[in-house]
Every structure is written in C-alpha cells, then in structure tokens.
Short mmCIF file of C-alpha atoms and ligand atoms in Angstrom, two decimals:
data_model
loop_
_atom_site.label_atom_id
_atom_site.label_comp_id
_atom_site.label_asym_id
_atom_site.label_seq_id
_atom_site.Cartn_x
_atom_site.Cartn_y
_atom_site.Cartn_z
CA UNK A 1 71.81 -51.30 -25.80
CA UNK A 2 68.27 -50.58 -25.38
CA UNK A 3 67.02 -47.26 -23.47
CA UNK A 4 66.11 -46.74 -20.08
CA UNK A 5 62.84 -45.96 -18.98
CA UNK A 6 61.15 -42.84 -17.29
CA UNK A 7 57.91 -43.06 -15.16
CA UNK A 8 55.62 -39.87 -15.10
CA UNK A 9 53.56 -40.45 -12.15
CA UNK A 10 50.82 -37.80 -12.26
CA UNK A 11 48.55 -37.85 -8.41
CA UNK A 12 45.22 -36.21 -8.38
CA UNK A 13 45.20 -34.71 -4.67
CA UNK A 14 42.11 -33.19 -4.86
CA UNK A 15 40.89 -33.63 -0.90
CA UNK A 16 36.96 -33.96 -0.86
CA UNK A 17 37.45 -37.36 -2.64
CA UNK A 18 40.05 -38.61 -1.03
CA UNK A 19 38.11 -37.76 1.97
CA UNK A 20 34.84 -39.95 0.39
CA UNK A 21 37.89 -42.47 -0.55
CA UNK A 22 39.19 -42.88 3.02
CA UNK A 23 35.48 -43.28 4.49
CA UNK A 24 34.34 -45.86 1.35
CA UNK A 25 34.60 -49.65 2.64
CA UNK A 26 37.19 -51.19 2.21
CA UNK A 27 39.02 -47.58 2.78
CA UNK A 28 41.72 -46.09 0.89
CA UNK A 29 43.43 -43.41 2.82
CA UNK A 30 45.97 -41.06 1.07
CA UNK A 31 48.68 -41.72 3.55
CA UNK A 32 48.39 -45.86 2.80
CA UNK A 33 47.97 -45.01 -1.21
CA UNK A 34 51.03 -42.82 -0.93
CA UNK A 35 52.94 -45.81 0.70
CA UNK A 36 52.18 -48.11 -1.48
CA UNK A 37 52.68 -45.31 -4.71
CA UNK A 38 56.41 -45.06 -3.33
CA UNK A 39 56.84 -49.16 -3.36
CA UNK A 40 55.32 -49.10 -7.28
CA UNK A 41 57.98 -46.39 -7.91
CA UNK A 42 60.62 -48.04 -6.09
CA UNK A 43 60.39 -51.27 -8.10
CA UNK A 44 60.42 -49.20 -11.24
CA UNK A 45 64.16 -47.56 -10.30
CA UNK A 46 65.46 -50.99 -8.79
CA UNK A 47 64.44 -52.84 -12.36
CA UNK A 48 67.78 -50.89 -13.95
CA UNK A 49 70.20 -48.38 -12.78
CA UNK A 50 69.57 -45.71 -15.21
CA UNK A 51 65.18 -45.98 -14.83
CA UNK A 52 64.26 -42.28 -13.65
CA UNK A 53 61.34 -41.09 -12.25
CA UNK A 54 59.40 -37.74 -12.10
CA UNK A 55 55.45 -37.12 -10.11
CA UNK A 56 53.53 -34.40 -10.39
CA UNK A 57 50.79 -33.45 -8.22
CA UNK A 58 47.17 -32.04 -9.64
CA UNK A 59 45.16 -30.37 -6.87
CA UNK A 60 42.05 -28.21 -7.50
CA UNK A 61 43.20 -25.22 -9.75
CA UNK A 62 46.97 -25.65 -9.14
CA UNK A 63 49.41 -28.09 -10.07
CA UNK A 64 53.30 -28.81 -8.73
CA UNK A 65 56.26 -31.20 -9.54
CA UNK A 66 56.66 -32.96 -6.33
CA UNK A 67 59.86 -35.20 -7.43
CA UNK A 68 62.37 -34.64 -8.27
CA UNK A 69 62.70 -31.73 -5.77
CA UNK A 70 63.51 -27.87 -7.20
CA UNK A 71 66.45 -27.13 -5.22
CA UNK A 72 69.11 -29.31 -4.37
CA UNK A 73 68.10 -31.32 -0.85
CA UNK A 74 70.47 -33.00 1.33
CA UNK A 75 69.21 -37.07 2.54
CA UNK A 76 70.76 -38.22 5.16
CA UNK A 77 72.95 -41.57 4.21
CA UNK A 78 71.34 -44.34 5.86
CA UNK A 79 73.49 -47.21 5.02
CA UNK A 80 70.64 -50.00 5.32
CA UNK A 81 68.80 -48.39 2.43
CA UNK A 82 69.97 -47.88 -1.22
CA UNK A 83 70.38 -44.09 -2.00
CA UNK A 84 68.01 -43.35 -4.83
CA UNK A 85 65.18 -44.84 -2.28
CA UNK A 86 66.01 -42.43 0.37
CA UNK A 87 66.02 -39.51 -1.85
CA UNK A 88 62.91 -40.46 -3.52
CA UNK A 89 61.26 -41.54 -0.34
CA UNK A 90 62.35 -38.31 1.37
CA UNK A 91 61.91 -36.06 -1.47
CA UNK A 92 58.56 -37.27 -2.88
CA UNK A 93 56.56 -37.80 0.92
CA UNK A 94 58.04 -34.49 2.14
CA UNK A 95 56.68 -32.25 -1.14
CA UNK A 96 53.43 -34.24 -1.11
CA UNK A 97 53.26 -33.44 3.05
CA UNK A 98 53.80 -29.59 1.98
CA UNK A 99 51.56 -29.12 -0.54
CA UNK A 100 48.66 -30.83 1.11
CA UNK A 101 49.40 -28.78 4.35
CA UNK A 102 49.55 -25.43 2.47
CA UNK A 103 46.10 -25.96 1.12
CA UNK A 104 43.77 -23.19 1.87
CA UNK A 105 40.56 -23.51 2.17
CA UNK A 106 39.20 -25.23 -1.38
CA UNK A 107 35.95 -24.38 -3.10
CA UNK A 108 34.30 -27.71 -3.78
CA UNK A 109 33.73 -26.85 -7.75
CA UNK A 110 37.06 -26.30 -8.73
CA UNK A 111 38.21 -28.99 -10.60
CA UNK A 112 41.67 -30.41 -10.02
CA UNK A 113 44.42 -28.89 -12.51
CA UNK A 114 44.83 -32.29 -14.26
CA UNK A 115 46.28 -30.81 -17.55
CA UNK A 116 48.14 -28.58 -15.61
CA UNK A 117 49.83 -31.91 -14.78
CA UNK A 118 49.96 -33.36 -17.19
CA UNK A 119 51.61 -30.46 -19.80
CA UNK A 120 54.07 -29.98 -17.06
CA UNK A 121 54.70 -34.01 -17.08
CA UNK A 122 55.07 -33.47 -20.73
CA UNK A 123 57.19 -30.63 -20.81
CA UNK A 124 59.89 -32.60 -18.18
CA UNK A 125 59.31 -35.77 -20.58
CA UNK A 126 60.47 -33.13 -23.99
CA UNK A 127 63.55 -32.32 -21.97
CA UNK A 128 64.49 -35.55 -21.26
CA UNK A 129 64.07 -36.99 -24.64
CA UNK A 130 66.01 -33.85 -25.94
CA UNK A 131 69.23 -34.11 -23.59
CA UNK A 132 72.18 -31.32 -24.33
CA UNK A 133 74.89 -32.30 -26.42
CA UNK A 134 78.12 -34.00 -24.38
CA UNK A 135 80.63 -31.80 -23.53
CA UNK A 136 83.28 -34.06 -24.96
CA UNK A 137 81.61 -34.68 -28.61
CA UNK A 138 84.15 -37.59 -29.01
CA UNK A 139 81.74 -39.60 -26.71
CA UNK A 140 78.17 -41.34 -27.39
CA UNK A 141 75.81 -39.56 -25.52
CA UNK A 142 73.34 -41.95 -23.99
CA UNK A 143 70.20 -42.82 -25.35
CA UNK A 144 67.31 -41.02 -24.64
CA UNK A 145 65.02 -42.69 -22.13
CA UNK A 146 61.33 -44.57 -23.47
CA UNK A 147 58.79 -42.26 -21.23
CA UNK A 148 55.48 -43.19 -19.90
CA UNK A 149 52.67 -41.24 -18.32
CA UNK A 150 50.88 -43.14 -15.68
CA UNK A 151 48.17 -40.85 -13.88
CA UNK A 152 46.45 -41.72 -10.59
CA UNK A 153 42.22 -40.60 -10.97
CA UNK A 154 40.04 -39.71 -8.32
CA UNK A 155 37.78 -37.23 -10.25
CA UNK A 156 35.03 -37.09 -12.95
CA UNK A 157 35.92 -35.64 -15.81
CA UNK A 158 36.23 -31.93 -16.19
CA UNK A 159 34.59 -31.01 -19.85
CA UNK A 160 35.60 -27.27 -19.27
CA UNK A 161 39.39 -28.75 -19.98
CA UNK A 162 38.33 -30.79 -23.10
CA UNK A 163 40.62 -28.74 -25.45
CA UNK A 164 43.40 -28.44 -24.00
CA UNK A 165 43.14 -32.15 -22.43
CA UNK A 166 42.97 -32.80 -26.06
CA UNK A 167 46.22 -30.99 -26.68
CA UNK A 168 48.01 -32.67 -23.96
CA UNK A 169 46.63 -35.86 -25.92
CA UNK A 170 48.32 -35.36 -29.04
CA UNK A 171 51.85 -33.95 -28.01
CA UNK A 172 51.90 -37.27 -26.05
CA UNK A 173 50.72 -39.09 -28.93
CA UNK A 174 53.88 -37.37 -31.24
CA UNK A 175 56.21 -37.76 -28.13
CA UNK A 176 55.25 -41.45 -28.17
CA UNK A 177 54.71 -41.72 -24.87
CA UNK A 178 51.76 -43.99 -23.45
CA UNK A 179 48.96 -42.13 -20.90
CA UNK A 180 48.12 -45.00 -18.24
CA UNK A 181 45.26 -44.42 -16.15
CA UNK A 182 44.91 -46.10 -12.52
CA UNK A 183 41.52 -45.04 -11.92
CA UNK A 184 40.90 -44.93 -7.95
CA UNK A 185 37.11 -43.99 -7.54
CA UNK A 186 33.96 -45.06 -9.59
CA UNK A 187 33.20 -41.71 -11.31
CA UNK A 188 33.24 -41.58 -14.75
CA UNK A 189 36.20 -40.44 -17.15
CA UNK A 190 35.60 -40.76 -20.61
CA UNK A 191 38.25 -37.78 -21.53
CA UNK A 192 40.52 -40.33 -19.83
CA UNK A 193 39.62 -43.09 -21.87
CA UNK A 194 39.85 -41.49 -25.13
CA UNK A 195 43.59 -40.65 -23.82
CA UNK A 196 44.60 -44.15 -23.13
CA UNK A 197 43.30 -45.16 -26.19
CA UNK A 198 44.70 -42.91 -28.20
CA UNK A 199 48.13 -43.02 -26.57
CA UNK A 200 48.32 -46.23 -26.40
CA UNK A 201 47.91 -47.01 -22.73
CA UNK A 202 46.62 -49.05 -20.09
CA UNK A 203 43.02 -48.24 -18.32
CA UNK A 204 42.97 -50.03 -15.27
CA UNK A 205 39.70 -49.51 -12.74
CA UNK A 206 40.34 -50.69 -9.33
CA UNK A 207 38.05 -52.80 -8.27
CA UNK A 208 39.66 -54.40 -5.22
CA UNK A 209 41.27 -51.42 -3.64
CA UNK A 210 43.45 -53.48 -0.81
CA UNK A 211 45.13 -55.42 -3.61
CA UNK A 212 46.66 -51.91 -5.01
CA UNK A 213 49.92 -52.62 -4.93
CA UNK A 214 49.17 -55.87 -7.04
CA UNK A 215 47.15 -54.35 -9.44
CA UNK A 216 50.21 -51.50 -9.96
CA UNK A 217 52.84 -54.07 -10.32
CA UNK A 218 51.22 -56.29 -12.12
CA UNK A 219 49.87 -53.36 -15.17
CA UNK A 220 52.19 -51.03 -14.68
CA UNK A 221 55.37 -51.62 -14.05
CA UNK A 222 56.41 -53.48 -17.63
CA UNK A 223 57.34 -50.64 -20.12
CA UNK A 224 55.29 -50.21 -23.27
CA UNK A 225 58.13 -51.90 -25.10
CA UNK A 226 57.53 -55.09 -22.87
CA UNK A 227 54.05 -54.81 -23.04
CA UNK A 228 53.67 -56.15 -26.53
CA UNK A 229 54.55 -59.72 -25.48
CA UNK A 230 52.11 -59.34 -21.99
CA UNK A 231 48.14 -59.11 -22.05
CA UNK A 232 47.81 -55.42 -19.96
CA UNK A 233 44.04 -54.63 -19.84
CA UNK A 234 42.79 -52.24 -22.30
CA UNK A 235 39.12 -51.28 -22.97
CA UNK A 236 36.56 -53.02 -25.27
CA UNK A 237 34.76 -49.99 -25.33
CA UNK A 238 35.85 -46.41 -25.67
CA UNK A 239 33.05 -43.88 -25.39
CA UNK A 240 34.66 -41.39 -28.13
CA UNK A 241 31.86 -38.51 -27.34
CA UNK A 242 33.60 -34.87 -27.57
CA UNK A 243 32.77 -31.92 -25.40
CA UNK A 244 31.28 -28.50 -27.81
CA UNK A 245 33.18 -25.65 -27.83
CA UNK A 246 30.56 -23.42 -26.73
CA UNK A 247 29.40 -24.85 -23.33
CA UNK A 248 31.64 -27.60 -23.09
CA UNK A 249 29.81 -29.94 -22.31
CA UNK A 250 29.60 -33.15 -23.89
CA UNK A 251 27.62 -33.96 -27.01
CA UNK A 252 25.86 -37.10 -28.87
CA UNK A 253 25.69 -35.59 -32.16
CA UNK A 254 27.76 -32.07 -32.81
CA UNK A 255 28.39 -29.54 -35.56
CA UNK A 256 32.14 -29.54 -37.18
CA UNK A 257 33.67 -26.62 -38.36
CA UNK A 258 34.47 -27.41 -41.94
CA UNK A 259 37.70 -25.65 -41.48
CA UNK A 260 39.24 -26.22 -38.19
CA UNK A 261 37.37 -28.80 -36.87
CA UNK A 262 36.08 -27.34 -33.88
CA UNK A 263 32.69 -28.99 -32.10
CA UNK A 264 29.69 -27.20 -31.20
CA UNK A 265 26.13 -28.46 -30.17
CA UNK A 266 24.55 -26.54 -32.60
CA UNK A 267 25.00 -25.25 -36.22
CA UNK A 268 26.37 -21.61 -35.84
CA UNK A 269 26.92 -18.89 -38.42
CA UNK A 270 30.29 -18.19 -37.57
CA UNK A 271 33.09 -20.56 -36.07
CA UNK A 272 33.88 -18.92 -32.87
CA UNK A 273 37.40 -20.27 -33.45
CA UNK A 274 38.54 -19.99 -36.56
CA UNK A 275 35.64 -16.96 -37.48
CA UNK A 276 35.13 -18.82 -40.86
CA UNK A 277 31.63 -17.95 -41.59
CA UNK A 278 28.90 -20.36 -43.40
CA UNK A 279 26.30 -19.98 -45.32
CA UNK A 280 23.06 -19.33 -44.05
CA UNK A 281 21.14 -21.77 -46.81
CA UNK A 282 24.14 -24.96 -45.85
CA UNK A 283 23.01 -24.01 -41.92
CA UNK A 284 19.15 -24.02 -42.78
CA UNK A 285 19.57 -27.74 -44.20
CA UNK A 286 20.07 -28.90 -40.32
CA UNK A 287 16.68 -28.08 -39.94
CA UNK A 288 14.94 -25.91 -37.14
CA UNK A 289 17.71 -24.75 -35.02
CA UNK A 290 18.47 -22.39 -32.71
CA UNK A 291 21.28 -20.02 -33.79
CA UNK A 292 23.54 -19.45 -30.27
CA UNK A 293 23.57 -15.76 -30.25
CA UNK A 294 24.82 -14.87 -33.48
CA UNK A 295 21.62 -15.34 -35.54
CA UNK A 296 17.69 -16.62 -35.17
CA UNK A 297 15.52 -18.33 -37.10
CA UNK A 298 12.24 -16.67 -38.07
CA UNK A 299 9.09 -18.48 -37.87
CA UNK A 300 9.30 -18.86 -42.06
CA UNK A 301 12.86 -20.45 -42.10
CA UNK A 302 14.82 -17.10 -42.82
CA UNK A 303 18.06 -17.08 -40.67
CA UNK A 304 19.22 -13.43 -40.10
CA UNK A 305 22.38 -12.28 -37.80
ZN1 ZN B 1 27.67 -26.05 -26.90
ZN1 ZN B 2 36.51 -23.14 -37.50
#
C-alpha cells in the first residue's frame, strides 16, 4: 500500500502587501485568497482518507501553527458537510481571523518570520515521519506519510535570514520533502528559488491572479510521487547568488572559507565563523582589498591586523 500524503501549507500574512495586493488590478484580497486556500486544501484531504494537513502562518517577526488547532476544539456537526471540512474550515479561518486581529501595530521593516515557518513546518513534518511505536507491537504500524512543503509568497527576499533559510533548505532536502513556492506578488525571491530547486519543488509565479484556484489545483495538488509522470513548471533559470556572512547581503563574486565554507564579500583574515585564520600572503594574492575590520592594507601591500 503506498503512503498517504501530508500538505505543509506555509501563508506569508505580512499586511502592508496584502494591502498593495488587495488594491493591485485585478485585486487579490486576503479574505478571497483564504477562500480559495481552504478549497486547494480541501481537495487535498478528499483525494484519500488518510491525506493530513498542517498551515503555518509567517507574519512580520512572529510565526504560529494555525491548523491543526493547539487545544482540542469542539465543531459543531453539520450533517450537509463532511467532518474533516468543518474542522479544517472552522479551525484554520478562525486561527487565521485571531492572529491577524491581534496584530499590533507593525513596523514596516520587519521582515515576515518565514523560516520561523518554515522550521516549525519542518519540525511537525519530523514528527510525523517518526510516529511512536503501536501500543500492540503485534500490529503494522502505518506507513509514514510522503510530506510536502508548499509556501504561499508575498515578500522579497529577506538576505538577513540567508543562513538559516539555508538550514531549513537542507533538513528538507534530507527529510525528502519538496519546498513549493506559489509566489503571489512580483517581488523578487531568489532564496526561494534556490529552495525549490534544491528540494525538488515546483516555482509557480502567478500571473493571472483570478484563475488561483486553477493554477493551485492544477501544480499543486499531485504529490511529488505523481509528479514524475506530469509536466509541473519548474525554472529554466535559477539565480544561485549567496548572501555574505558579514552584511548579508547578496554577492556576485564572494570569498569561501576554506574550512567551513562560509561566504563573505571580501577576503578576511579570520573566518568570523569558524575563527580559522589565513595567511596574510594567500589574502594579498586577491589583490587590493579592503580588510573588514580585522586588518588594512598599507599603501605598499603589507596587510597588518
Ligand atoms: Zn559582506
Ligand atoms: Zn570558516
């Protein structure tokens, strides 16, 4: 019998561009995206019985599992509808509702906690794929469900989160679970790139935002396992520029540490993470550079700390 599957929904609920979002032509508001989120998900749990589904919600600086709920909550039984729908329905609008209500005022800067998210995601993902031992060890326990990530962007990319985004990146990569990106908005993303590429998943832009719902079903809704046999866009072109680890910011051409490869945009003295120290004749062969606080160059080529 082949595994279920688990969706990770991860929603960046940062307001100010939702707000630009839900003023844009043609407009996406958060209330319609939400709507049509909860049909996507909803079609994922009615494809097989045992399909589970988890969302977690990035906003700036903080991060939350909306579904499923932390303490037990009661749905009412509404015969017309089939039970997991009204608990996800209930469950997932209501936590969404609370969070966005008890957002204080935001500074505009602060970048939404995306790998807050997205560790969390992939912390609930570990669990799942690591269920307790049966209490009765005479029985087969069931098979672990095939996870996927797919997260909802309506942000640039934030290069102060490049290593630990990077992180997040690779315990995906050795959980084996694909990062799919629906990206929203037109800003650029190329942290998020690098993680569909490297995970394995779908990038999907949308272009035509009042044909959402299409776009969802039609990319994200067959499981990676399916996927092999379908054509799901991926990208020609993945911009694999890192961010340094001194200013994160990202960088054309950087310096590797020889040891721990760690990225800066310019030749230091002394790895600031691993505090392996070079040479000062290796560092001179870069040429006129500016040694970042540790060292300078004089104007005959000596390098002194
Ligand atoms: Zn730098
Ligand atoms: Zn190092």
């Amino acid at each position: 019998m082949s595994s279920p599957s688990h969706l990770s929904l991860i929603l960046d609920l940062t307001p100010v561009p939702w707000d630009a979002l839900s003023h844009s032509t043609p407009p996406l508001r958060l209330k319609d995206f939400l709507a049509q989120a909860l049909v996507f998900i909803n079609a994922h749990l009615a494809l097989r019985n045992e399909n589970s589904v988890s969302v977690f919600g990035a906003l700036p600086g903080r991060s939350m599992i909306l579904y499923p709920p932390a303490g037990s909550t009661q749905v009412e039984a509404d015969e017309n509808t089939f039970h997991v729908f009204g608990q996800v329905d209930e469950g997932f609008m209501r936590s969404v509702e609370q969070e966005v209500e008890d957002l204080q005022e935001v500074e505009e800067d602060v970048p939404p906690a995306l790998v807050g998210a997205l560790t969390k995601s992939l912390c609930y993902i570990n669990r799942l794929s690591n269920p307790p031992p049966p209490s009765n060890p005479s029985e087969a326990p069931p098979p672990p469900p095939h996870s996927r990530i797919l997260l909802f962007s309506v942000s640039p990319d934030a290069s102060v989160a490049y290593i630990p985004f990077m992180n997040c990146i690779f315990s995906a990569q050795k959980l084996k679970v694909a990062i799919d990106v629906c990206k929203l908005d037109e800003s650029e993303v190329i942290f998020l790139h690098q993680a569909c590429h490297l995970t394995g998943g779908a990038f999907v832009p949308i272009t035509q935002r009042e044909a959402l719902l299409q776009y969802l079903s039609m990319c994200f809704l067959s499981e990676t396992e399916t996927r092999k046999t379908l054509a799901v866009p991926t990208l020609d072109k993945v911009d694999f520029r890192a961010a340094c680890f001194c200013h994160k910011e990202i960088v054309d051409i950087g310096y590797v540490c020889s040891v721990c490869l760690s990225i800066f945009c310019q030749p230091v003295l002394e790895c600031s993470t691993c505090r392996t120290k070079f040479s000062p004749d290796t560092l001179l062969r870069f040429g006129n550079m500016n040694l970042n606080g540790h060292a300078h160059t004089h104007s005959n080529g000596t390098v002194t700390a």
